Phi, psi and omega in degrees: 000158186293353162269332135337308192293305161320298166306342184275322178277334167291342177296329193290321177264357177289328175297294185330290186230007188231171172263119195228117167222154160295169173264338149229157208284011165230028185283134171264018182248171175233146169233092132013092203189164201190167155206146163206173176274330190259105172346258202329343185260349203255339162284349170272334181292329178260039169249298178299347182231351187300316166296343149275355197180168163312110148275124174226145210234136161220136170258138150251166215289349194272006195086010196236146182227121183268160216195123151229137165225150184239168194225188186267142167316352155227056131285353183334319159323339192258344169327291167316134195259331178258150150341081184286165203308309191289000177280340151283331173304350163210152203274333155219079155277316188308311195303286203288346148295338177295302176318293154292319148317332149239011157322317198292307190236349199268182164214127162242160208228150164253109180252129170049033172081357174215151209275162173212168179234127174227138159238163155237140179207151174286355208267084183286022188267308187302325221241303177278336159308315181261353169288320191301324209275335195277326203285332177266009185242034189055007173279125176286074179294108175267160170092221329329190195172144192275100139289317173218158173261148179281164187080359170292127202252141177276142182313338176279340152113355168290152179266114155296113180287344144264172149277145186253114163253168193223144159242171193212149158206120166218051149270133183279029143268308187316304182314304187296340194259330165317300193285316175317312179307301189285337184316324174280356174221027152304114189259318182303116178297314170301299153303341141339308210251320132326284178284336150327299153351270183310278210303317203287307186325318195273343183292314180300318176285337160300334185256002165255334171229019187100189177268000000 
């Protein structure tokens, strides 16, 4: 159902990026909260909740715009850091969690002329639940696989506080039957805007050099 469909993708995306708590243990409220540099991710979030609870945006001089919003006791579902069962038991519910996860965490891409799909997360558990779940639906899924070691200082000046993994796909069959599947519940205008991209990339190369 279509609410099913919804929980699945905020959990998918709640794994990714936001911080979910009571504000105290017998509090009926859930509190919410994210921060990014990027407009389009801090509009989806108050896209996704604005009709439930209180939003509030602070920007600070560093450019990073922080976002809380708080809700009803039934969000309760977000609380929780695992995967619940029933999300793979339909492929989409599995989709539209894929989806909101990668609003959240994934990047598709055109590299060197050729489009690609990646996410990275310390959670490798979260990363092998969606390589396992791509791999049955014949999508050709690589990894996880160690990306950064932890203390690996990022080109951005940051410190990885763990080790960082990554899954990939850039086979154009995979890629193309990846993106039809998540496109109806892809939200992030910039992955929007992205997985357009990618599909023109593999069509175009499909039609100069075969499939």
């Amino acid at each position: 159902s279509g609410d099913l469909i919804e929980k699945a993708y905020l959990i998918g995306f709640r794994l990714g990026d936001l911080g979910v708590r009571k504000i105290y243990p017998n509090s009926k409220t859930i509190s919410v909260a994210s921060g990014s540099t990027i407009k389009e991710q801090i509009e989806l979030i108050k896209g996704l909740f604005k009709k439930y609870g209180k939003v509030r945006i602070k920007t600070s001089e560093s450019n990073r715009t922080n976002i809380w919003v708080a809700l009803n006791k039934s969000f309760e579902f977000l609380l929780s850091k695992e995967i619940p069962g029933w999300i793979e038991k339909d492929k989409n519910t599995f989709l539209a969690f894929l989806a909101g996860f990668t609003d959240a965490e994934g990047n598709i891409g055109v590299y060197n002329k050729q489009a690609v799909f990646q996410i990275g997360n310390y959670e490798k558990n979260i990363l092998l639940f969606i390589s396992k779940n791509l791999n049955n639906l014949d999508i050709v899924c690589r990894g996880p696989y160690e990306s950064f070691t932890e203390k690996y200082i990022h080109r951005e000046g940051y410190r990885y506080n763990q080790n960082y993994f990554q899954i990939r796909i850039n086979r154009k069959d995979s890629l193309l039957e990846l993106f039809k599947l998540i496109k109806p519940y892809i939200k992030h205008k910039n992955k929007i805007k992205a997985l357009k991209k990618a599909e023109n990339n593999i069509i175009k190369r499909n039609i100069k050099y075969g499939n």
